[in-house]
Coordinates of C-alpha atoms in Angstrom, one line a residue:
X1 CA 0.0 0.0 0.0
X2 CA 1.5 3.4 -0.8
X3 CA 0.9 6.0 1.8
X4 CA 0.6 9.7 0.0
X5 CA 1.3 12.8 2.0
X6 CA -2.4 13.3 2.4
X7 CA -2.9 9.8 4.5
X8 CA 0.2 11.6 6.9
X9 CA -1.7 14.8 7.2
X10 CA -5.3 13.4 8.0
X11 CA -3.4 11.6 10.5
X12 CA -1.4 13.8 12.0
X13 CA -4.5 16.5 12.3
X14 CA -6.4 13.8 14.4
X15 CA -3.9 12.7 16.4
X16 CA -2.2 9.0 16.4
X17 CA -4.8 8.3 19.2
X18 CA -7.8 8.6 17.0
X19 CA -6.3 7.1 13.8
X20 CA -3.8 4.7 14.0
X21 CA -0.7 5.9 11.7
X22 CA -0.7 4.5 8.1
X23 CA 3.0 4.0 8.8
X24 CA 3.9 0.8 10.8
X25 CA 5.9 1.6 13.8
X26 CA 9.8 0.1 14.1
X27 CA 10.4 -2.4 17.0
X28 CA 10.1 -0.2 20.5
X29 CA 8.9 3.2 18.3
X30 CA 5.7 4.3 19.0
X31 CA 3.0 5.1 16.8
X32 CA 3.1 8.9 16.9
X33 CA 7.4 8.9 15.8
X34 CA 6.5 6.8 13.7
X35 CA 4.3 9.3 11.9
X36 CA 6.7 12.0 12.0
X37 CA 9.5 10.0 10.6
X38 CA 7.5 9.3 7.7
X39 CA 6.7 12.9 7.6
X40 CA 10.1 13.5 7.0
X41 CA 10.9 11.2 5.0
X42 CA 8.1 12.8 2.5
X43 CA 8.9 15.9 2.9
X44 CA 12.6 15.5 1.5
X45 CA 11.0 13.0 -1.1
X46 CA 8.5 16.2 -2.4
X47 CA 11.2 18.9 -2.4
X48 CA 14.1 16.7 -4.2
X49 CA 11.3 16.0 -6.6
X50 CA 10.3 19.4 -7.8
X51 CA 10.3 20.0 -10.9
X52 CA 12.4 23.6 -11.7
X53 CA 10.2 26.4 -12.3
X54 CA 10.1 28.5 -15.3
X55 CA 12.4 31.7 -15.1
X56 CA 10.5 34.8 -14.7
X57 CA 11.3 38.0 -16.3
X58 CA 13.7 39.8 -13.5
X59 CA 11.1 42.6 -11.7
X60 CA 11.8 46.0 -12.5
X61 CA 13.8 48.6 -10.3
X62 CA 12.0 49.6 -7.0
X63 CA 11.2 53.4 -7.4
X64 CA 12.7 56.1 -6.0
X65 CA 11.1 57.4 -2.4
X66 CA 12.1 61.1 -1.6
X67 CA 11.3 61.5 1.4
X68 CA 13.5 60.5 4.5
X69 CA 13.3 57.9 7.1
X70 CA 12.6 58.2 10.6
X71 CA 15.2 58.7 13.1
X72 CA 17.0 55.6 14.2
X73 CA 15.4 55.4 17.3
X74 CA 12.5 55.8 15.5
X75 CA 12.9 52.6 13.2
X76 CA 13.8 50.9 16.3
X77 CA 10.5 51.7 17.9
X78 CA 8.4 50.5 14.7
X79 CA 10.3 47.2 14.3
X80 CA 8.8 46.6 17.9
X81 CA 5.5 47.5 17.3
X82 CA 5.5 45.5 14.0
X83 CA 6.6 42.5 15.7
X84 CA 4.2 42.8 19.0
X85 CA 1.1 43.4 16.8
X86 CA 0.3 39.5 16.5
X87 CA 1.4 38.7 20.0
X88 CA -1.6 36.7 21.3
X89 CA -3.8 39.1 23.6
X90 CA -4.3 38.2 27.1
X91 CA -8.3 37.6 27.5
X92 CA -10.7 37.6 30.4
X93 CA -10.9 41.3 32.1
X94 CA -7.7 41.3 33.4
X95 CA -5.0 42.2 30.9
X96 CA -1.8 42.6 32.9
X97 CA -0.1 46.3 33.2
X98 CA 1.9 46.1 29.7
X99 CA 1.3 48.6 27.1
X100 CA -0.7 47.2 24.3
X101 CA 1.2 47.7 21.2
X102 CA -1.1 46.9 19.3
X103 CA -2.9 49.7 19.6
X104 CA 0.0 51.9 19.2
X105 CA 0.7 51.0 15.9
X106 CA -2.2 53.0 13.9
X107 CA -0.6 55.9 16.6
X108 CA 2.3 55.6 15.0
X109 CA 1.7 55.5 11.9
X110 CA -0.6 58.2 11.4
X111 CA 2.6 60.4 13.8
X112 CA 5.1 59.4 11.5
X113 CA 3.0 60.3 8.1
X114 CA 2.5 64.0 9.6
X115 CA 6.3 64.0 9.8
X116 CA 5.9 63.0 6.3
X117 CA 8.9 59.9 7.0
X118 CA 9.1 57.0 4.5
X119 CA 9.0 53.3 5.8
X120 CA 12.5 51.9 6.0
X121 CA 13.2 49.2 3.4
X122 CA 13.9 46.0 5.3
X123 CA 10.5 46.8 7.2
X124 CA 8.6 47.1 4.1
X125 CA 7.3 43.4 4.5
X126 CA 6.7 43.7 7.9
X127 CA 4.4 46.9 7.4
X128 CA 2.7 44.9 4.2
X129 CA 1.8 42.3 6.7
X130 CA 0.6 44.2 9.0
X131 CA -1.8 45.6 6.5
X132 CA -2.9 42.4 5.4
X133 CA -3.8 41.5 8.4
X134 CA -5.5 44.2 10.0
X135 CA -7.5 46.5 7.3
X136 CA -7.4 49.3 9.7
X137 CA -4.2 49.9 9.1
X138 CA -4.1 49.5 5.4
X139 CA -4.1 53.4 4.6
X140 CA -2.0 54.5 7.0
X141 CA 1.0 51.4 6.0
X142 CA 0.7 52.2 2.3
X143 CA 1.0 55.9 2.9
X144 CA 4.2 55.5 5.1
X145 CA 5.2 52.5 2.7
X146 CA 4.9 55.0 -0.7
X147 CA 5.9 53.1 -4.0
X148 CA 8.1 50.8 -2.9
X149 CA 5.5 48.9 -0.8
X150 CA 3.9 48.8 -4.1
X151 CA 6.3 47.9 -5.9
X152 CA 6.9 44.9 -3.4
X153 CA 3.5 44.0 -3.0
X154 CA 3.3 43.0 -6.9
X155 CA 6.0 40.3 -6.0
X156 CA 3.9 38.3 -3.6
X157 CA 0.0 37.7 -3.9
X158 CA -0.9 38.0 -0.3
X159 CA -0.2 41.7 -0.2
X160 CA -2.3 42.2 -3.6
X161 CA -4.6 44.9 -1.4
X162 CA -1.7 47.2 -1.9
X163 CA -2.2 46.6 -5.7
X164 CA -6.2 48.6 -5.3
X165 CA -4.8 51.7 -3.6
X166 CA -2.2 54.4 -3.8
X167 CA -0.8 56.0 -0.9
X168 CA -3.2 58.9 -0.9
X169 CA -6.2 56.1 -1.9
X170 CA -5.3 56.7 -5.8
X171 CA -5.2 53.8 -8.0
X172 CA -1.6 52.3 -9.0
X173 CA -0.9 52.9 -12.8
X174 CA -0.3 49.6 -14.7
X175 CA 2.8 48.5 -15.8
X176 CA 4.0 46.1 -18.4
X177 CA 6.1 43.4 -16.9
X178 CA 9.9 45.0 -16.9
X179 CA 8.8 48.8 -17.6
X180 CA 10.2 51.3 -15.5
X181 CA 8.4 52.2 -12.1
X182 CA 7.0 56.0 -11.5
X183 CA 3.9 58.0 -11.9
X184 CA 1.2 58.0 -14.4
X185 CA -0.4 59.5 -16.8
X186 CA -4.1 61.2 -17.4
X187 CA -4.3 58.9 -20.1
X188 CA -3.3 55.9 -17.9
X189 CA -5.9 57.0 -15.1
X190 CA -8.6 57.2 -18.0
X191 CA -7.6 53.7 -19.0
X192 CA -8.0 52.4 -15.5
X193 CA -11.2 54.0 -14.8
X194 CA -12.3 52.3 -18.2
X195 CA -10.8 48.6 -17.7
X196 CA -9.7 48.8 -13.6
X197 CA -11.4 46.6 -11.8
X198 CA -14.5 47.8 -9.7
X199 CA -12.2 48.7 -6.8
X200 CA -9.9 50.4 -8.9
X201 CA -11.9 52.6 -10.7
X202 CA -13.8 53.6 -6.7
X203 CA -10.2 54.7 -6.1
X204 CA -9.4 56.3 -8.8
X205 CA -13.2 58.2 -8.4
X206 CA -12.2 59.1 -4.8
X207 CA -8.3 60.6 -5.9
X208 CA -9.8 62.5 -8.5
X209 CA -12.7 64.6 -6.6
X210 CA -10.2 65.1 -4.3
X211 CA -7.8 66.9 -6.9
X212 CA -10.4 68.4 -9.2
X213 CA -14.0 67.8 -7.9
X214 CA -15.7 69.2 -11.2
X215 CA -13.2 66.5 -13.3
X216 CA -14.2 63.3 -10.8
X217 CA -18.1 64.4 -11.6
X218 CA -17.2 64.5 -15.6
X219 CA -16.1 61.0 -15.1
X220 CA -18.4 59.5 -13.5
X221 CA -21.6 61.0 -15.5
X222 CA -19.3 59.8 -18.8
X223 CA -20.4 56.4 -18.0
X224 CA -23.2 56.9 -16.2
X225 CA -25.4 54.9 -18.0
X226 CA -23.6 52.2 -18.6
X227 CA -22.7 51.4 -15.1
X228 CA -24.9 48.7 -13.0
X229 CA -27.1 50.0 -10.4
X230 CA -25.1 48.7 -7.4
X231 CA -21.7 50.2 -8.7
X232 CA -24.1 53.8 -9.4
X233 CA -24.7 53.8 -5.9
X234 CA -21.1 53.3 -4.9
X235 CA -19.7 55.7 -7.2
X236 CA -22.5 57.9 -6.3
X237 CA -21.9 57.7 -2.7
X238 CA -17.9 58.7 -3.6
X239 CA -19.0 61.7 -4.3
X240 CA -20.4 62.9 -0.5
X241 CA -16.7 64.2 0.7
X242 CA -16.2 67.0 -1.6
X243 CA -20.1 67.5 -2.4
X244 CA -20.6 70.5 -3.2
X245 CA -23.7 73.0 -4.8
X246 CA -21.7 72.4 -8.3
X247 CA -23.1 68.5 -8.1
X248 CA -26.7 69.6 -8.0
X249 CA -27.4 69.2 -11.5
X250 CA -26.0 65.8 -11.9
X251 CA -27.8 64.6 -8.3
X252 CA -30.5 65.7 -9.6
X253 CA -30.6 63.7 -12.7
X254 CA -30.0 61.3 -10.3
X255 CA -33.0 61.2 -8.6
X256 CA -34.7 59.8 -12.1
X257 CA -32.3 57.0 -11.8
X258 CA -34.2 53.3 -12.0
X259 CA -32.6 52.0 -9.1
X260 CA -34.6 52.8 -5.9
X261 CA -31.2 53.1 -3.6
X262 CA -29.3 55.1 -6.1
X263 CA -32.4 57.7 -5.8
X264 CA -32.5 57.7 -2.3
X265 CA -29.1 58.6 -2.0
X266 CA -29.2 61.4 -4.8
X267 CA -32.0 63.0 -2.4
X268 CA -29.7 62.4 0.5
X269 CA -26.9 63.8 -0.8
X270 CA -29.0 66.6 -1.9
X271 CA -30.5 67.2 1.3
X272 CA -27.2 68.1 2.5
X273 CA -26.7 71.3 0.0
X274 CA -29.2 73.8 1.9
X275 CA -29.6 75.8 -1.1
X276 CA -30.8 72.6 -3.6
X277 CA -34.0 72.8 -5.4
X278 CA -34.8 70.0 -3.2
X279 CA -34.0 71.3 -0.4
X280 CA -36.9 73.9 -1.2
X281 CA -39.1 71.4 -2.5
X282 CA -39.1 69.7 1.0
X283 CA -39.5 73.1 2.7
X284 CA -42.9 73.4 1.4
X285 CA -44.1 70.6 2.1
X286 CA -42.8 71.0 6.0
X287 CA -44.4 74.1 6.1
X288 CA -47.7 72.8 5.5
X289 CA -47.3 70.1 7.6
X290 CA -45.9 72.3 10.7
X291 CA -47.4 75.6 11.9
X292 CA -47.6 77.3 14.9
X293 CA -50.4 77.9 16.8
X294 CA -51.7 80.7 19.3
X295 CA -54.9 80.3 22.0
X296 CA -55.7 82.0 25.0
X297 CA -51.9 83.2 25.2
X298 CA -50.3 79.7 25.2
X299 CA -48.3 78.9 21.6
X300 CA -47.1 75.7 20.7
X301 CA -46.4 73.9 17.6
X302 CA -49.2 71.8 15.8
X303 CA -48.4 69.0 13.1
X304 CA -50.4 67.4 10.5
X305 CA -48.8 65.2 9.1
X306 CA -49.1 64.0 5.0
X307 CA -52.2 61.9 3.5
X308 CA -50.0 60.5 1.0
X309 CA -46.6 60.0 -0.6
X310 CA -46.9 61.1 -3.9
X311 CA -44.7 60.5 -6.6
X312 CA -43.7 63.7 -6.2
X313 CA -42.3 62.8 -2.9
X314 CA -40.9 59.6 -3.8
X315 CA -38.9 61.0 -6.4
X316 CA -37.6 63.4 -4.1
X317 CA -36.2 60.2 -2.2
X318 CA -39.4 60.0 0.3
X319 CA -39.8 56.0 1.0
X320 CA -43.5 55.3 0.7
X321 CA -43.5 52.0 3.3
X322 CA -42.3 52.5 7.0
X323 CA -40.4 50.3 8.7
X324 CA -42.2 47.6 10.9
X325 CA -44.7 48.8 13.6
X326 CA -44.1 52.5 12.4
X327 CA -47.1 54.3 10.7
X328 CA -47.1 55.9 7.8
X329 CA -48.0 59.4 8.2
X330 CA -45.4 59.2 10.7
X331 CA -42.5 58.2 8.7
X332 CA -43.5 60.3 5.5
X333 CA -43.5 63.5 8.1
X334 CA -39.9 62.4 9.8
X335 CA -38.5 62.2 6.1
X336 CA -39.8 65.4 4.7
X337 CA -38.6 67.9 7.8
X338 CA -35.7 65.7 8.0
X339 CA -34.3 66.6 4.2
X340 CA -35.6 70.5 5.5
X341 CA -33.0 73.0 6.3
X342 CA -33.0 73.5 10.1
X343 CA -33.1 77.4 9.6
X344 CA -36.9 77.4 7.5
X345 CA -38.0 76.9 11.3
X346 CA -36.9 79.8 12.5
X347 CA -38.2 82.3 9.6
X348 CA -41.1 79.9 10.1
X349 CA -41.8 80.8 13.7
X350 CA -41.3 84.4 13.3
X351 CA -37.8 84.7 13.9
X352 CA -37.3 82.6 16.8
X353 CA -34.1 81.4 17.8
X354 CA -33.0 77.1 17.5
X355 CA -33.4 77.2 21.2
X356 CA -36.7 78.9 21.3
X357 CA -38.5 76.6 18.5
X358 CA -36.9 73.3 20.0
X359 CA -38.3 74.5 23.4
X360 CA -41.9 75.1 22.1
X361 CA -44.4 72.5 23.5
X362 CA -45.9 70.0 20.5
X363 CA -49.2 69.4 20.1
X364 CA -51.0 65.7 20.2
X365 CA -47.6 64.0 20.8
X366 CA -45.8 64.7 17.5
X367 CA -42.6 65.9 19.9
X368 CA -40.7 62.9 19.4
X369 CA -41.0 62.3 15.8
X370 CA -40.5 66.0 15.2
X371 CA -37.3 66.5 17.2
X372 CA -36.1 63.5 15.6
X373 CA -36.3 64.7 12.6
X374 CA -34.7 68.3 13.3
X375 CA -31.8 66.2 14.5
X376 CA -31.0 64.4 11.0
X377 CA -31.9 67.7 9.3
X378 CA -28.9 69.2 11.8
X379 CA -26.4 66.4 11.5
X380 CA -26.6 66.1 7.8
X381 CA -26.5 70.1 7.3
X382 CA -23.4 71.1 9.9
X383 CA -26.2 73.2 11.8
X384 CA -24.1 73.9 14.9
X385 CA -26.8 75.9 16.3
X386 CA -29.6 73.6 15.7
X387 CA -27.3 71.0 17.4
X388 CA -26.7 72.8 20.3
X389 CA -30.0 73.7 20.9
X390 CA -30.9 69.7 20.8
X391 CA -28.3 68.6 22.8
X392 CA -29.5 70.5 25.1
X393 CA -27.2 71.3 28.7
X394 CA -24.6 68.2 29.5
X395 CA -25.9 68.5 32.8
X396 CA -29.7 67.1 32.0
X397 CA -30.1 63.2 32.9
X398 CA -29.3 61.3 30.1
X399 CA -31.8 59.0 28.5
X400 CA -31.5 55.4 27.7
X401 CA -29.7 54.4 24.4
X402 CA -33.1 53.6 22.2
X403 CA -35.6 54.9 24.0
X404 CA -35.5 58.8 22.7
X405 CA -35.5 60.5 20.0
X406 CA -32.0 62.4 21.0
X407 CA -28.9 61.2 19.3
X408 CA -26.0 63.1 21.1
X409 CA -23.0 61.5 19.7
X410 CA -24.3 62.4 15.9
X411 CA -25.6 65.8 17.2
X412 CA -21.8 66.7 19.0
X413 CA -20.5 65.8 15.4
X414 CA -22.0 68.8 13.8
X415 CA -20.1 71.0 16.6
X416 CA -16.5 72.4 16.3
X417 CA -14.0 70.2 18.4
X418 CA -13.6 72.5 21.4
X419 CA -16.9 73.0 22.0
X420 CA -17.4 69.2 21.7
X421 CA -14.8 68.6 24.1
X422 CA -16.3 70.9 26.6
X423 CA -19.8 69.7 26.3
X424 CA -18.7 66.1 27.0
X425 CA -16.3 67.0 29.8
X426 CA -19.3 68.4 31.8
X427 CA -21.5 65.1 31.2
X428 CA -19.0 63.2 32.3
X429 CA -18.9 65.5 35.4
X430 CA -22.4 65.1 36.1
X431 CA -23.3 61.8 35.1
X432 CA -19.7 59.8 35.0
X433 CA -18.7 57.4 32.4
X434 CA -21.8 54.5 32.6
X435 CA -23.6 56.5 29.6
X436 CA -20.1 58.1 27.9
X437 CA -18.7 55.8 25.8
X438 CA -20.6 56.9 22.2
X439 CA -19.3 60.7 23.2
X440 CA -16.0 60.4 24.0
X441 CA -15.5 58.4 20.5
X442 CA -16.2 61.6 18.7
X443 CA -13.6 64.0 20.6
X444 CA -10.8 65.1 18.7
X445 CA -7.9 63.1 19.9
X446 CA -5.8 64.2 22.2
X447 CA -8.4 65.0 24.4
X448 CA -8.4 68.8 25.4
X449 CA -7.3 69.3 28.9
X450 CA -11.2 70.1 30.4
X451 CA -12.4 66.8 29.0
X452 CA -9.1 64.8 30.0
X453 CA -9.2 66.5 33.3
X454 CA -12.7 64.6 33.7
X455 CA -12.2 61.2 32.2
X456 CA -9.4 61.0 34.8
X457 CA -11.8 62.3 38.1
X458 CA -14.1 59.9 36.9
X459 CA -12.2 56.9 36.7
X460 CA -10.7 58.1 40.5
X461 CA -14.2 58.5 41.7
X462 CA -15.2 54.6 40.0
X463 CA -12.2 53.7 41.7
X464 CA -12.9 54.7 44.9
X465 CA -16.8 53.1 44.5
X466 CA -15.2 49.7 44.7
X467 CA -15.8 49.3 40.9
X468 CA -13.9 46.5 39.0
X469 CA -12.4 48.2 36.3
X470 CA -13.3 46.4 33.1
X471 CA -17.1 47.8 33.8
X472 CA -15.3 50.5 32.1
X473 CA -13.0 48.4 29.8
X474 CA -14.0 50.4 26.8
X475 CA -13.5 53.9 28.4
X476 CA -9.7 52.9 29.8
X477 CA -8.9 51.7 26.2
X478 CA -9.9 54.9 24.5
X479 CA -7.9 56.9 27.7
X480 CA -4.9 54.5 26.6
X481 CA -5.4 56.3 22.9
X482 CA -6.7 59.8 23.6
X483 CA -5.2 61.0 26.9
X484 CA -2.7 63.6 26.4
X485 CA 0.3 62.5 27.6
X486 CA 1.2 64.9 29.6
X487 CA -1.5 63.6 32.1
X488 CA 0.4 60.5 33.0
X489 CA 2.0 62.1 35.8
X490 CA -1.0 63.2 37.7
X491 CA -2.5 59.8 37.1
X492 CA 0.7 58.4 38.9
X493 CA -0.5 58.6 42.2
X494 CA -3.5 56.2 41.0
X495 CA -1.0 53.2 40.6
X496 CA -0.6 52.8 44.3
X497 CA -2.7 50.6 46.0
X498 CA -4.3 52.1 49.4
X499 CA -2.5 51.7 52.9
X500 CA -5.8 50.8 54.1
X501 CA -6.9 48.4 51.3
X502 CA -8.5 45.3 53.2
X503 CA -7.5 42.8 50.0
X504 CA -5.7 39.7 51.7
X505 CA -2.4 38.7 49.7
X506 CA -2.9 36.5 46.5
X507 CA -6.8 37.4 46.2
X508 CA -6.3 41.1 44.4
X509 CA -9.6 42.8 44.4
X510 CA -10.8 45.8 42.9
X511 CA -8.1 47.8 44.4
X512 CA -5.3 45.4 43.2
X513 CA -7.4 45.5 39.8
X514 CA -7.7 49.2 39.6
X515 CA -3.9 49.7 40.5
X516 CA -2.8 47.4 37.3
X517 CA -5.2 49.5 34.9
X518 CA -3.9 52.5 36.6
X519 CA -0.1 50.9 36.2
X520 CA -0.9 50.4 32.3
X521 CA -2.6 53.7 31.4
X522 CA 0.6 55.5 32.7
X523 CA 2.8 53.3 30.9
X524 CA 0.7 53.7 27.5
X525 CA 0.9 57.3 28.0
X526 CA 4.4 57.7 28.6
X527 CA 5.7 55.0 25.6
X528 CA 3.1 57.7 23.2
X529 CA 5.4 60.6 24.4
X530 CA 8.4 58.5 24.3
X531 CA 7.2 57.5 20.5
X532 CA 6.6 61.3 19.8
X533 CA 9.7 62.2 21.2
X534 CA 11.6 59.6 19.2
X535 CA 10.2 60.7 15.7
X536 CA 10.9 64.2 16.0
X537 CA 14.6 63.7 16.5

């Protein structure tokens, strides 16, 4: 009986004391050397027995990369953090007082691109692993790689998601096999967008609005109507970063389009540019749905609420069927003053401020669906006013996540970063971090001083509650990543456990717990400045 290298490997995954070994063990061997003697054996049998492969055209020259590399201690510090990021992590809720440099490595990067540093050479396939292995990362490696990580990833079809993107997010050009590396052409870009694959051209969409926003449009409506619905909607949504009044006419071609999803997001899109024609359009209708009322000296606002959804409306992106155990006069009303500038309600109310409409009293429970609305219409527009008449003081009781119509996270997103900061530093004074999470993910990062100033009160105050710490597992992760350094020294004194701490040796507590966390947040802290430190010189 011949025994192939597949009878060894089903074997050998099932263990010799499941299947006995195909192999015949020698007098006093057991079954399991037995098994990997053969296993040798094969394996020098396959490699003497390859059969030579056929010579491939020597790759061309790796192109040039202007810009410097990082100081050596800098390249030091990133072959570290490319080697740690696929140590195994330590689960359950206690993770040890180590750093995680895993999660300094996006830090890094992103530091060392605003230096504007190349990757060093031997850590190119380091850095094009990491890449492939975490897609987070993926922008910020090829950026820091350039066009030699490129230029490497063609040699090896593992790192082929290199191949998609440029550094920037622009499409590679293609190259004949031995043709000299560098940039492109327009020619070579109009090519790709006309034979690239479907991830090509999105990228090569994307790098052109983002040099000429006029020229991306022109592309794009060239082969509009040849393109299948589910790429229109992609390419369509490519254009929402540099949308601007300029795209109206084509958006609103768009809105004709057959493909339900593709009109939808024309209207969306549209709904963003307060000055559209459907912008107006939805106006009107709100106005007749919305009006404010006067009796006896008491005003409040008064809804009624649309009969129908014409075709009208549904061309204007209005979805005719609500969601499940919604009605429909409901969801028709929450769409149209949703796509409806936030400001129409002031001129509406005569003149009235964001904060004096949103405070009005609404008739025959219409409040929620109505405040909801004003909130997407204020997200979508930037309406930092409207938004911070919503959002309301940071010191009113916070709701449950679900159960109101307020959406504070998306609402903070439409203010300026200080002002974010600020607002979420005084809910976290108030309230503490239980209901924080959402709103501290939308700070700018690092954290100005008045909200880092709270995070760390509040996790001293949890502390001294007898908390465990990973209750607030997400919050000391985001601290580890948005704390400005310079905090780690006040935060020193929380390493220490208590003199008085009534934990018994070798059964840590919360204390102990809290003192590790502690332990690790100032270490975190202090390796980002040290990081800093090292790649400015």
């Amino acid at each position: 009986m011949t025994v192939t290298w597949d009878d060894l490997l089903s074997a050998a995954l099932l263990g010799t004391g499941r299947r006995t070994p195909p192999i015949p063990p020698r007098p006093g061997q057991d079954g399991a050397a037995a098994l990997l003697d053969a296993a040798a054996l094969h394996t020098v049998r396959r490699r003497a027995g390859l059969r030579p492969a056929v010579v491939r055209e020597r790759p061309g020259v790796a192109p040039e990369d202007p810009r410097p590399e990082p100081p050596p201690a800098a390249r030091r510090r990133l072959a570290l953090l490319l080697a740690d990021r696929s140590a195994p992590g330590q689960g359950g809720g206690r993770r040890g007082a180590a750093p995680d440099l895993t999660e300094l490595l996006p830090q890094w990067l992103a530091a060392a691109d605003r230096h504007g540093y190349r990757a060093p050479a031997p850590l190119l396939p380091a850095l094009l692993e990491a890449g492939r292995a975490r897609t987070d990362l993926r922008a910020a490696a090829l950026t820091l790689g350039g066009p030699r990580a490129r230029w490497l990833a063609g040699l090896n079809p593992q790192w082929k998601y290199a191949l998609r993107a440029g550094p920037d997010g622009s499409p590679p050009v293609r190259r004949s096999a031995g043709a000299p590396a560098g940039g492109g052409d327009a020619e070579a870009a109009q090519r790709l967008w006309e034979e690239g694959l479907f991830a090509e051209r999105v990228s090569a969409l994307a790098a052109l609005r983002r040099r000429d926003p006029a020229a991306g449009r022109e592309l794009l409506a060239g082969t509009w109507a040849a393109e299948r619905a589910e790429d229109r909607l992609m390419f369509l949504d490519g254009l929402r970063p540099e949308l601007s009044p300029d795209d109206e006419p084509f958006l609103e071609r768009a809105l004709s389009d057959r493909s339900r999803n593709v009109r939808a997001t024309a209207a969306e899109l549209l709904t963003a540019l307060p000055g559209s024609a459907l912008a107006a359009r939805m106006a009107e209708r709100a106005r007749s749905c919305v009006a404010l009322e006067r009796t006896d000296g008491a005003v409040r606002i008064v809804v009624e609420a649309p009969h129908e959804c014409d075709k009208g409306m549904q061309r204007d992106g209005v979805s005719p069927k609500p969601p499940n155990g919604r009605g429909e006069r409901s969801w028709w009303l929450t769409q149209v003053v949703a796509a409806t500038p936030p400001a129409v309600w002031c001129e509406r109310f005569g003149g009235l401020g964001p904060e004096e409409v949103v405070a009005l009293p609404v008739a025959d429970g219409w409040q929620p669906d109505l405040h909801a609305a004003w909130c997407r219409a204020a997200v979508r527009q930037r309406d930092a006013a409207w938004s911070r008449a919503l959002l309301g003081p940071a010191t009113a009781p916070p709701t449950a996540e679900g159960s109101s119509w307020k959406d504070p996270a998306r609402l903070l997103s439409a203010l300026e970063p200080g002002e974010r900061a600020e607002w979420v530093a005084d809910f976290v004074a108030v309230h503490g971090l239980s209901d924080a999470f959402r709103l501290l993910g939308v700070c700018a990062v690092p954290w100005a001083e008045p909200l880092g100033r709270a995070v760390v009160d509040a996790l001293d105050i949890a502390r001294d509650a007898g908390s465990y710490p990973w209750s607030f597992s997400g919050v000391m992760g985001l601290a580890e990543r948005c704390l400005d350094p310079a905090q780690a020294d006040r935060l020193e004194v929380l390493t220490a456990l208590p003199e008085d701490s009534p934990e018994p040796a070798g059964a840590p507590g919360a204390a102990a717990y809290w003192s590790e966390a502690f332990q690790r947040l100032v270490g975190t802290l202090r390796l980002r400045a040290t990081m800093w430190a090292e790649l400015a010189g």
